[in-house]
Each structure stands twice: as structure tokens, then as C-alpha cells.
Tab-separated table of C-alpha atoms and ligand atoms in Angstrom:
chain	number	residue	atom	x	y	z
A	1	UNK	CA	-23.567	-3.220	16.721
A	2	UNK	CA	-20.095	-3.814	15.208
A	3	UNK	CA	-17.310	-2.115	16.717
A	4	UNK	CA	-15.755	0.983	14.342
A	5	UNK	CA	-11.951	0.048	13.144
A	6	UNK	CA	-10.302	3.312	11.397
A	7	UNK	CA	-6.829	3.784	9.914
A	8	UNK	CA	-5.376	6.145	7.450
A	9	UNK	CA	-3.166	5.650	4.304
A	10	UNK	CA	-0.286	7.733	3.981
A	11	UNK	CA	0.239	8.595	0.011
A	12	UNK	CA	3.850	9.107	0.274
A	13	UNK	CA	5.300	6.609	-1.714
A	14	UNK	CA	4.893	3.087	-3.857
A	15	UNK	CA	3.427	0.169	-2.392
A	16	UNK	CA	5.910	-2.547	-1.438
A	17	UNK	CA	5.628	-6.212	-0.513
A	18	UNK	CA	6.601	-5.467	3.336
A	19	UNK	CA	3.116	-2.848	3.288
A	20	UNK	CA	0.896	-5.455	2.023
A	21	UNK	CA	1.921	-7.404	4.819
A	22	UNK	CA	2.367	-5.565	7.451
A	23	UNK	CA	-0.568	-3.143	7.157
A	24	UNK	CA	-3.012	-3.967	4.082
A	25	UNK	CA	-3.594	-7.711	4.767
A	26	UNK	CA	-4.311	-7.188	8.747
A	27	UNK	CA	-6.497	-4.377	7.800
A	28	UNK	CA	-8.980	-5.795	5.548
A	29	UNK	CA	-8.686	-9.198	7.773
A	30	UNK	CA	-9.667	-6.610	10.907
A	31	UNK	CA	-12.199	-5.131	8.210
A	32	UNK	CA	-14.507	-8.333	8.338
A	33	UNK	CA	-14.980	-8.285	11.899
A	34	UNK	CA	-15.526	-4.237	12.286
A	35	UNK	CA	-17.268	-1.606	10.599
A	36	UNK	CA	-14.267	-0.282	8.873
A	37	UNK	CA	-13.354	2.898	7.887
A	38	UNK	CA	-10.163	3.687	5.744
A	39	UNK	CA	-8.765	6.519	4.019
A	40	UNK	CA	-6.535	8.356	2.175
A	41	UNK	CA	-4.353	10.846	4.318
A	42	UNK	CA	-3.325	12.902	1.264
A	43	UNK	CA	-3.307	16.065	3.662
A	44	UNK	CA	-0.994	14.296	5.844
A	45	UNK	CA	1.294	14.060	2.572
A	46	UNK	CA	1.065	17.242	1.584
A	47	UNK	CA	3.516	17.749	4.581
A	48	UNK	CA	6.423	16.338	2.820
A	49	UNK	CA	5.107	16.027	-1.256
A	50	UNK	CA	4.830	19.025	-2.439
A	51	UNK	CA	5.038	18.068	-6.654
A	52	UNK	CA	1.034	17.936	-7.786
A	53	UNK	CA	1.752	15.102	-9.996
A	54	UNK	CA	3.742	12.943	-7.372
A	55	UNK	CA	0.666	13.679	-5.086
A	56	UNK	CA	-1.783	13.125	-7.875
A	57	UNK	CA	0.163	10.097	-8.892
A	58	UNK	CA	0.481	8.867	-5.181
A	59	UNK	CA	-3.119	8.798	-3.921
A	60	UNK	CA	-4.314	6.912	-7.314
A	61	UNK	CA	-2.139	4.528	-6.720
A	62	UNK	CA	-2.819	3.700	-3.131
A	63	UNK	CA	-6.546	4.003	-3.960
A	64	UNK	CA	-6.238	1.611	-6.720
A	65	UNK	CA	-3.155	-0.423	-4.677
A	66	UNK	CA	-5.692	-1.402	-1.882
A	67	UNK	CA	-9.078	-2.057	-4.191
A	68	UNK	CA	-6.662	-4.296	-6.285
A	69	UNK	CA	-5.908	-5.922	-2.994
A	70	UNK	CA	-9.293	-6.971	-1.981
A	71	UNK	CA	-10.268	-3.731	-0.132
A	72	UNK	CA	-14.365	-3.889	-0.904
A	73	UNK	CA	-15.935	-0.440	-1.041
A	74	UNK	CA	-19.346	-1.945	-0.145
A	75	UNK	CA	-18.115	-3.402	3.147
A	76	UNK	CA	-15.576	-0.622	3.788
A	77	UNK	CA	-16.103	2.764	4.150
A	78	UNK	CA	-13.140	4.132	1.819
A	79	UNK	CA	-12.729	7.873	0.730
A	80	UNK	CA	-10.017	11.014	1.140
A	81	UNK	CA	-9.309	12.805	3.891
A	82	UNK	CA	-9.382	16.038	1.209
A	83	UNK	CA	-13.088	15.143	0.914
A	84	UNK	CA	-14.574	15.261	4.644
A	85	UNK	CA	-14.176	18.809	5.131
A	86	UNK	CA	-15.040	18.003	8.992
A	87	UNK	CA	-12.026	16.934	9.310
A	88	UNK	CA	-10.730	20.660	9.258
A	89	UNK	CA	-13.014	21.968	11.641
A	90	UNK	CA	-12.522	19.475	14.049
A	91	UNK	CA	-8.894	19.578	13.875
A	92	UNK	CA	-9.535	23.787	14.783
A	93	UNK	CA	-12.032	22.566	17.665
A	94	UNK	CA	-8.947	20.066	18.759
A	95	UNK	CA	-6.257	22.603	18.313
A	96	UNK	CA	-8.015	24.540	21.748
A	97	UNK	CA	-7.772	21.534	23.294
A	98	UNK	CA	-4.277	20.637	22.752
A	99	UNK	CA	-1.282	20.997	25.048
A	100	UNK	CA	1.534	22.767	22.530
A	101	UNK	CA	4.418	20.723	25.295
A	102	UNK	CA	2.172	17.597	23.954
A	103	UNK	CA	3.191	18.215	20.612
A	104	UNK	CA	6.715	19.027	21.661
A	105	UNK	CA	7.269	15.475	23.287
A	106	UNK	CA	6.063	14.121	19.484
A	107	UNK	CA	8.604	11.463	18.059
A	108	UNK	CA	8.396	12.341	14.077
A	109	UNK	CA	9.061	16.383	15.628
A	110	UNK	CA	11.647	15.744	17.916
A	111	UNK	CA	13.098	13.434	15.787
A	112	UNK	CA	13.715	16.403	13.257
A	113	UNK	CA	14.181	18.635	15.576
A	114	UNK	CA	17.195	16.449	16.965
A	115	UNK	CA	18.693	15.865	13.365
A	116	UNK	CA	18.562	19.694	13.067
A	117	UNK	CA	20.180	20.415	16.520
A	118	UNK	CA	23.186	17.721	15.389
A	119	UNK	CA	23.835	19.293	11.824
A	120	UNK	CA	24.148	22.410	13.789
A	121	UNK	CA	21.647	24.171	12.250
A	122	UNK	CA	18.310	26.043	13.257
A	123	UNK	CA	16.161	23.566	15.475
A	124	UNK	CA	13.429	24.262	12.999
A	125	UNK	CA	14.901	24.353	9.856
A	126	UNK	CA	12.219	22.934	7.032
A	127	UNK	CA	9.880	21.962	10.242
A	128	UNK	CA	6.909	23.356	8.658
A	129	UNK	CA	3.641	24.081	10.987
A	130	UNK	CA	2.000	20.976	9.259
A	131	UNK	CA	4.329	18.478	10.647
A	132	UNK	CA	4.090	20.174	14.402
A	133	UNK	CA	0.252	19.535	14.539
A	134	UNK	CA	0.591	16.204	12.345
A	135	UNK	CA	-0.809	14.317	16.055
A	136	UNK	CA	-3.748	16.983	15.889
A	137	UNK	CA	-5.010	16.099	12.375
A	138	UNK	CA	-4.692	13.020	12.804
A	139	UNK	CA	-6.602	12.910	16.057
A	140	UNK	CA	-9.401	14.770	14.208
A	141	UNK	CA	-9.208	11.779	11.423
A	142	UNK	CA	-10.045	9.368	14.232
A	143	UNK	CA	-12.451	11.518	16.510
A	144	UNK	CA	-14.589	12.324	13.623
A	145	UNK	CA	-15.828	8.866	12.699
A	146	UNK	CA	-16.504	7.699	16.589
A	147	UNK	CA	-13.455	5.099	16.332
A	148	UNK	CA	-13.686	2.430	18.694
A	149	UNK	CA	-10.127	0.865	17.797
A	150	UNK	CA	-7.081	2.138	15.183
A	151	UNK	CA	-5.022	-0.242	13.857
A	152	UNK	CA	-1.409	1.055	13.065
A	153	UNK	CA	2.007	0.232	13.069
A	154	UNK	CA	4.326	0.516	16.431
A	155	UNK	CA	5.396	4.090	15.319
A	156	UNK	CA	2.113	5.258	15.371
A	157	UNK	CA	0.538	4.075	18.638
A	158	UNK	CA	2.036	7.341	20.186
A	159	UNK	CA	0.074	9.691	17.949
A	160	UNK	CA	-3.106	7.680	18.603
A	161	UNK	CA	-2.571	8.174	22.847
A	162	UNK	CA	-2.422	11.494	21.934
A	163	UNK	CA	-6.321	11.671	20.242
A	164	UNK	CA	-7.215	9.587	23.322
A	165	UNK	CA	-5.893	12.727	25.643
A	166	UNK	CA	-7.159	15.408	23.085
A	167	UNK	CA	-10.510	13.377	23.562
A	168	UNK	CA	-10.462	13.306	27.578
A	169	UNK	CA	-9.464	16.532	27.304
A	170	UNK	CA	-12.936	17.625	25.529
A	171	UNK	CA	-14.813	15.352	27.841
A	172	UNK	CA	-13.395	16.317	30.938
A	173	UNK	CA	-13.891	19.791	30.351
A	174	UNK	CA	-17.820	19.513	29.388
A	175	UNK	CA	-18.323	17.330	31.785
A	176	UNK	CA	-19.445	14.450	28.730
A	177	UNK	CA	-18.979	11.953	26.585
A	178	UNK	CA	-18.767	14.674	23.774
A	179	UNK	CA	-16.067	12.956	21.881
A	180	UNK	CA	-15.324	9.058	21.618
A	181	UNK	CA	-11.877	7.816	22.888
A	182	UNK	CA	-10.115	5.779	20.595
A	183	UNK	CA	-7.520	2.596	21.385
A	184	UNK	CA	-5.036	1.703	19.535
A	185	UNK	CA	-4.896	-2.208	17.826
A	186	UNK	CA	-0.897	-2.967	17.253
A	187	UNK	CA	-0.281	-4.545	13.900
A	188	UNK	CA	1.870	-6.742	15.372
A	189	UNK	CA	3.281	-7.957	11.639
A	190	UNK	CA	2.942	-11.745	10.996
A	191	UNK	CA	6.654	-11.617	10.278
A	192	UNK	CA	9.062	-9.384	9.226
A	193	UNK	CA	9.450	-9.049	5.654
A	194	UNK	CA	12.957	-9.237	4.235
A	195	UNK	CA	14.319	-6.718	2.124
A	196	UNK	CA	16.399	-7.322	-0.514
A	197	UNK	CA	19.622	-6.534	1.234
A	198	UNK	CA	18.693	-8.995	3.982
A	199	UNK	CA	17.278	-6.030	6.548
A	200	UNK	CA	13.920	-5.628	7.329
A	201	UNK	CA	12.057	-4.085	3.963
A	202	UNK	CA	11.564	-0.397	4.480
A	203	UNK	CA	11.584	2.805	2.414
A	204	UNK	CA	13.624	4.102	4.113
A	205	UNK	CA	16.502	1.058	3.920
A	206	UNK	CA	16.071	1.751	-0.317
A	207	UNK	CA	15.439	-2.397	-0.377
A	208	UNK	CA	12.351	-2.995	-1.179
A	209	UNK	CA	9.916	-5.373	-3.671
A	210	UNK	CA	6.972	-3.105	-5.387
A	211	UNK	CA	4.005	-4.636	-4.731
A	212	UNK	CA	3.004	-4.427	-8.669
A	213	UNK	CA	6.274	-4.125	-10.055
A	214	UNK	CA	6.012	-5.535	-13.821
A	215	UNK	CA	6.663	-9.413	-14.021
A	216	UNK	CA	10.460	-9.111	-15.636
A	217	UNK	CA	11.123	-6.161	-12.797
A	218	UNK	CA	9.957	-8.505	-9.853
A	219	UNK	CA	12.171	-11.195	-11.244
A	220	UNK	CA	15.024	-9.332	-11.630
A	221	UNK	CA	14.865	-8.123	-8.012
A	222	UNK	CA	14.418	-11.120	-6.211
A	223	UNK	CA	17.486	-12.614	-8.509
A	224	UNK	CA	19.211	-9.571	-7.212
A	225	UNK	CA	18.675	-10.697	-3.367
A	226	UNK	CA	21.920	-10.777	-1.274
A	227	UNK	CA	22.976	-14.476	-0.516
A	228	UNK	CA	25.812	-16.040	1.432
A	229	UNK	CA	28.481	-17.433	-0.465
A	230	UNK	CA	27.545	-21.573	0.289
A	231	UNK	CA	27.943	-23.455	-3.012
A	232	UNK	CA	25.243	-25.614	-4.687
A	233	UNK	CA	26.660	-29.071	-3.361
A	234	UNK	CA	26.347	-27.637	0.184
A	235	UNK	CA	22.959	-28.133	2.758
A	236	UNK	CA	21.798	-24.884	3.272
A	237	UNK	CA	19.388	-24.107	6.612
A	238	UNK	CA	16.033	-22.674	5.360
A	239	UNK	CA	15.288	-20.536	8.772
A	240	UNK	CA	17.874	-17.932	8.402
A	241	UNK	CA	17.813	-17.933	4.497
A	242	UNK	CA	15.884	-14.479	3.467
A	243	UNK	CA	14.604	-16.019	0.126
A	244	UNK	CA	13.445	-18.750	2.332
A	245	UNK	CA	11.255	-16.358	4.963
A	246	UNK	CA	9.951	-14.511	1.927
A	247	UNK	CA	8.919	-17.785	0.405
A	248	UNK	CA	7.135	-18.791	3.451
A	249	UNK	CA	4.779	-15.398	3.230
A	250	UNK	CA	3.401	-16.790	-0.379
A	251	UNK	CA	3.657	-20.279	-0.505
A	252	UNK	CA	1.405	-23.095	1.273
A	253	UNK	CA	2.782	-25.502	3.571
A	254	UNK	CA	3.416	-28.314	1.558
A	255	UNK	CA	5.532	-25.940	-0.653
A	256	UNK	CA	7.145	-24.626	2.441
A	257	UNK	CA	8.300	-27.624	3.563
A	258	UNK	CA	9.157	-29.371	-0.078
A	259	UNK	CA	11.663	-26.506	-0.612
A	260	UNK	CA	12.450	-27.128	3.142
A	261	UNK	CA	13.892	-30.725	2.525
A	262	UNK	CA	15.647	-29.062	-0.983
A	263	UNK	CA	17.087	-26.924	1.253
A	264	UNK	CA	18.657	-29.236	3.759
A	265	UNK	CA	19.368	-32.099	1.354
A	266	UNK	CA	22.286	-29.832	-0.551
A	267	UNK	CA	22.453	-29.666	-4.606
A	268	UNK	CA	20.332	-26.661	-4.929
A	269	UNK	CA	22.044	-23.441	-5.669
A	270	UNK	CA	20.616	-19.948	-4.843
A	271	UNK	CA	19.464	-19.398	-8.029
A	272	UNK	CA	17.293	-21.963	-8.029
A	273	UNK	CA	16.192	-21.070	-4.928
A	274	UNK	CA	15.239	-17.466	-5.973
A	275	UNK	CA	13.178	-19.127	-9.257
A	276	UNK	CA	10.966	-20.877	-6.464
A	277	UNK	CA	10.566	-17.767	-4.467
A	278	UNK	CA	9.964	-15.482	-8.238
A	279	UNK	CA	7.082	-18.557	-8.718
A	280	UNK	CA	5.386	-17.931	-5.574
A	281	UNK	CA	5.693	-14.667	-5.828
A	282	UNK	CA	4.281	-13.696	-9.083
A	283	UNK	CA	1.483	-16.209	-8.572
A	284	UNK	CA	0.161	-14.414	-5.560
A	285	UNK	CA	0.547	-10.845	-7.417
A	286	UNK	CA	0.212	-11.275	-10.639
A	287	UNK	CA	-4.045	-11.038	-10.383
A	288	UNK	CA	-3.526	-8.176	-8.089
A	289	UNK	CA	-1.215	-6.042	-10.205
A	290	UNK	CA	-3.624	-7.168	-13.017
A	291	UNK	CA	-6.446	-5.287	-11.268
A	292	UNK	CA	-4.286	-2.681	-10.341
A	293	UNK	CA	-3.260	-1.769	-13.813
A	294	UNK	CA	-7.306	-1.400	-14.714
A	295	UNK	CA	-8.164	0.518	-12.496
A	296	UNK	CA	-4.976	3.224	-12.657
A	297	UNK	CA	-5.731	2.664	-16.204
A	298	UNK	CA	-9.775	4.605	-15.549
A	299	UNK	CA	-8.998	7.087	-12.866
A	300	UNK	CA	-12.925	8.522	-13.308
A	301	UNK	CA	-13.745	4.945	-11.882
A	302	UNK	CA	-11.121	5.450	-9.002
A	303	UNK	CA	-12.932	8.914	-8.586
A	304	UNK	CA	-16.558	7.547	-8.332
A	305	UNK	CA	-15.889	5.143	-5.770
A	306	UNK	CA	-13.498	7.085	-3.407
A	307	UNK	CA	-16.250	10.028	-3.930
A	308	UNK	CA	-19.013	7.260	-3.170
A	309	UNK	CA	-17.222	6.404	0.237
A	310	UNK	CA	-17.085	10.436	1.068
A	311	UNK	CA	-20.786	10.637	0.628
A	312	UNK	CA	-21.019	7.703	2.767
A	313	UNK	CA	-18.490	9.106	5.474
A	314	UNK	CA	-19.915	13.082	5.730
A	315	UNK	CA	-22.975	12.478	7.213
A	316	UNK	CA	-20.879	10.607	10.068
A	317	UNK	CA	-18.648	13.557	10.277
A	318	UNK	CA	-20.912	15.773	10.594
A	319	UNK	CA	-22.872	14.909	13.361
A	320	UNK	CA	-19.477	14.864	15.942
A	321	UNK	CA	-18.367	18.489	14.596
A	322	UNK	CA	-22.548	19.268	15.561
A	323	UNK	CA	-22.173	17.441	18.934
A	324	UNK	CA	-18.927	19.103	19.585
A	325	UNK	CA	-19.871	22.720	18.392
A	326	UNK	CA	-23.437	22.185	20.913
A	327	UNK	CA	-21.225	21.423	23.699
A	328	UNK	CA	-19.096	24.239	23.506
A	329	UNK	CA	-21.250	26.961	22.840
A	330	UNK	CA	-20.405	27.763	18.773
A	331	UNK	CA	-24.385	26.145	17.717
B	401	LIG	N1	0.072	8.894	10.403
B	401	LIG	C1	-0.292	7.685	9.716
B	401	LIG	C2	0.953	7.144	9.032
B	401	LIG	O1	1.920	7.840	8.837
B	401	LIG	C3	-1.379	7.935	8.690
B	401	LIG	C4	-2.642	8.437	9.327
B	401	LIG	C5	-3.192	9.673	9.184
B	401	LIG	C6	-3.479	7.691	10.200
B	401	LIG	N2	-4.340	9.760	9.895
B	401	LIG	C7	-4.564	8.575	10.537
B	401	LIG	C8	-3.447	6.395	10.718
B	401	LIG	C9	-5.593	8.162	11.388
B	401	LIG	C10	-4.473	5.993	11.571
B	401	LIG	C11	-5.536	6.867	11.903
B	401	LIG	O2	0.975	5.995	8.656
């Protein structure tokens, strides 16, 4: 039997090119190998988005974002965490489980606790309840489907040793393999994706590429990438160029190393530069954001196969909330 993979999709924001690198690509490569299961962690959101039509807005398009990426719903198990109401009974069987002190030593929490503490404010000031037992729900996300391995980012390999000692915690006390324990698979990202400031491309830096920005948008923001001041006449060294490390994520290697040479052999301003990397670019996305427009543009189609993928996931769910309610005595 294939092992289980499991992550969650956090609908908090637009897609960007560092994403789709650094978390969509190594998922549905991991997704070939392993029975996958992904979702939509729109309850996690709710945390921090609390406009209905942002949320609305934001789960369609991650839903439709990873489809138009090559996420297969036949191969994948893909639904919302809103839709596997398991999820919110395990998280109540977890809670009894789980050490408040553990939640305490959280980053994302202390992290805002800390920022409170240096504004001189209340320690809890707009800490709401939901982002204290965040690690809880989350551990119930990746409980409930029997996850053999979670693959996440660096900031989230924390939260996952936490379901792995909510999990002993279960099994130590019944004396039982009641609940599987997870691991966690580092996305260790191929590269880091530039931003358009020349930092790594993050949300939270304010310098990033949409992933289906509209052709003239995308062009405009990669001519709008910070370069050095070098004339055209001068050679210019590819490795620590930014439009030349986000060229190398699209283009093949015979590209890579023709604009290589250009590079090196001087005459070849940034701007033509940047038209390379806009050609590369757009070829690679252009399909996607193609398929991303139909399917945003038939949300009843976005519906039927997220609610397809729930039907697929409850039956899953429901048999750990049964195993865990026999063990403790609530059958
Ligand atoms: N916390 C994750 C994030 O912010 C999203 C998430 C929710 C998740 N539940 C999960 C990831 C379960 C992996 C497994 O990105």
C-alpha cells in the first residue's frame, strides 16, 4: 500500500510565483508517489479573514489556482476542511489531550504575543482563541486521514511535532495505536525564488509575481525588477543576477546557458534581459492562468469537484473519530 502524504492550503492570500515553487510543484511531484490528500484550510483562515467575500474569493481561487496547476482530483484526494465535519470533533477529542504550556511555547503565538509585549500593550491584544489552538486543528487535519508523512514549509515542521505528541499522547494513554503519528517531509525549496526587490519573494516582503497575473501585469512587473546600475557594454555575471535565478526556474538548459554566454559576453542591457525572463515566464503560465480563468469563471464546477473529494475524504474521517471515541469510552 502507498504511503498517505497530507498538507493543507492556507486561503489567505493570492498565489505567487515563489508558492508554486516552493509548495505546489513539490506537492503534486510528492503526490505521484503517495496517496495524497490536500485541502483547503479555510477554517484556519477564518483566524485572520474575517470579510465573506475575501474568504469566498480566497478559497476559489486556491481551489482553482492548484487544479489549473496540474493538481488531478482523480489521483488526489482534494476537498475543504469546512466539509469534513470530523475534523471538529477530533480537534475536541485532541483538545483533552493537549498540554495548554504546549501551545504556549507555539512560534506564530509567541510571536504575537512578543510584538504585543514590545508595543507595550496587552500580551493578548487581537490574539483570538482560534490562533492559540491553531497547532490543535491542525493536528486534527492530519490525525484524521491516518497521515504517514506532511509535507510543509520550515515554519511549519513545529506545528506538525506537535500532532506527533498530541498523537503519543492518545496512544500512550490507551495503551494503543489509537491514533497514527505523523512525520514531517521538509520542502526543502529547489531554490529560492527572487522577489522583485531582490529578497526572497514573500507576502509578507510586498514583492511578489502573481502566479496568474494578466499577461501586460506580469510584464510590467518583471520590467519593474530592481537591477544594479552596470551599463549595456559591460559583462554582467549571471549567478548573482535575480532576473537571471528567476530565469533559470522556467527556462531549459540550453536557454539557461545561451542567456548565460549573453550575459558574460557584455552588450546586453537589463532590459533585454528582463524580455528573456517575461518570455519564459509567460510561456510556462500562460496555459495555467488560461485554465485558471475557466474554472474561476464556473464556480458550480469548482463546487462539484471539491464536494466530490469531501465525499471521498468522510468516510476516512470517520472511522478515526469511531476508533478514537471506542477507545475512550464516548461509543
Ligand atoms: N498551517 C498551514 C500553513 O499555514 C496550513 C495547514 C492547516 C496545514 N492544516 C494543515 C498544513 C495540515 C499541513 C497539514 O501553511
Amino acid at each position: 500500500m502507498k504511503k498517505i502524504s497530507l498538507t493543507g492550503i492556507k486561503p489567505t492570500g493570492t498565489l505567487h510565483i515563489g508558492n508554486y515553487f516552493g509548495a505546489i510543484k513539490p506537492a503534486l511531484e510528492l503526490a505521484k508517489e503517495y496517496d495524497a490528500r490536500y485541502f483547503i484550510a479555510d477554517y484556519h483562515a477564518l483566524n485572520t479573514v474575517k470579510d465573506p467575500e475575501e474568504l469566498r474569493a480566497n478559497i476559489r481561487e486556491v481551489a482553482a489556482g492548484w487544479l489549473a496547476a496540474g493538481l488531478d482530483p482523480e489521483q488526489v484526494i482534494f476537498y475543504r476542511q469546512s466539509s469534513i465535519p470530523e475534523t471538529f470533533e477530533l480537534t475536541t477529542q485532541l483538545m483533552a489531550f493537549t498540554a495548554k504550556g504546549l501551545m504556549n511555547r507555539a512560534h506564530a503565538y509567541k510571536t504575537a504575543v512578543q510584538e504585543n509585549i514590545e508595543k507595550n500593550g496587552d500580551p493578548d491584544a487581537g490574539i483570538n482563541m482560534g490562533l492559540f489552538t491553531y497547532p490543535v486543528l491542525m493536528a486534527a487535519d492530519i490525525i484524521l486521514f491516518d497521515s504517514d508523512v506532511v509535507p510543509v514549509g520550515k515554519d511549519q515542521v513545529q506545528h506538525v511535532e506537535m500532532a506527533q505528541d498530541i498523537a503519543q499522547a492518545v496512544n500512550a494513554n490507551y495503551k494503543g495505536q489509537v491514533l497514527k503519528v505523523p512525520q514531517a517531509a521538509v520542502v526543502e525549496s529547489v531554490a529560492v525564488v527572487p522577489g522583485l526587490d531582490g529578497r526572497k519573494m514573500s507576502k509578507s516582503y510586498n514583492n511578489t509575481i502573481p502566479l496568474f497575473a494578466p499577461e501586460k501585469t506580469l510584464r510590467k512587473l518583471i520590467m519593474r525588477m530592481v537591477t544594479n546600475s552596470q551599463t549595456v557594454e559591460e559583462p554582467k555575471e549571471p549567478g548573482t543576477s535575480q532576473i537571471y535565478l528567476l530565469y533559470k526556474l522556467f527556462a531549459n538548459e540550453g536557454e539557461q546557458s545561451a542567456l548565460a554566454a549573453r550575459y558574460r559576453a557584455g552588450g546586453m542591457g537589463w532590459g533585454e534581459a528582463k524580455e528573456e525572463l517575461f518570455r519564459v515566464v509567460n510561456r510556462e503560465l500562460s496555459p495555467m492562468r488560461e485554465r485558471f480563468q475557466s474554472l474561476l469563471a464556473e464556480p458550480a464546477g469548482l463546487d462539484r469537484i471539491l464536494g466530490r473529494g469531501a465525499e471521498k475524504a468522510r468516510p476516512i474521517a470517520a472511522a478515526t473519530v469511531r476508533r478514537f471515541r471506542k477507545a475512550a469510552g464516548i461509543d
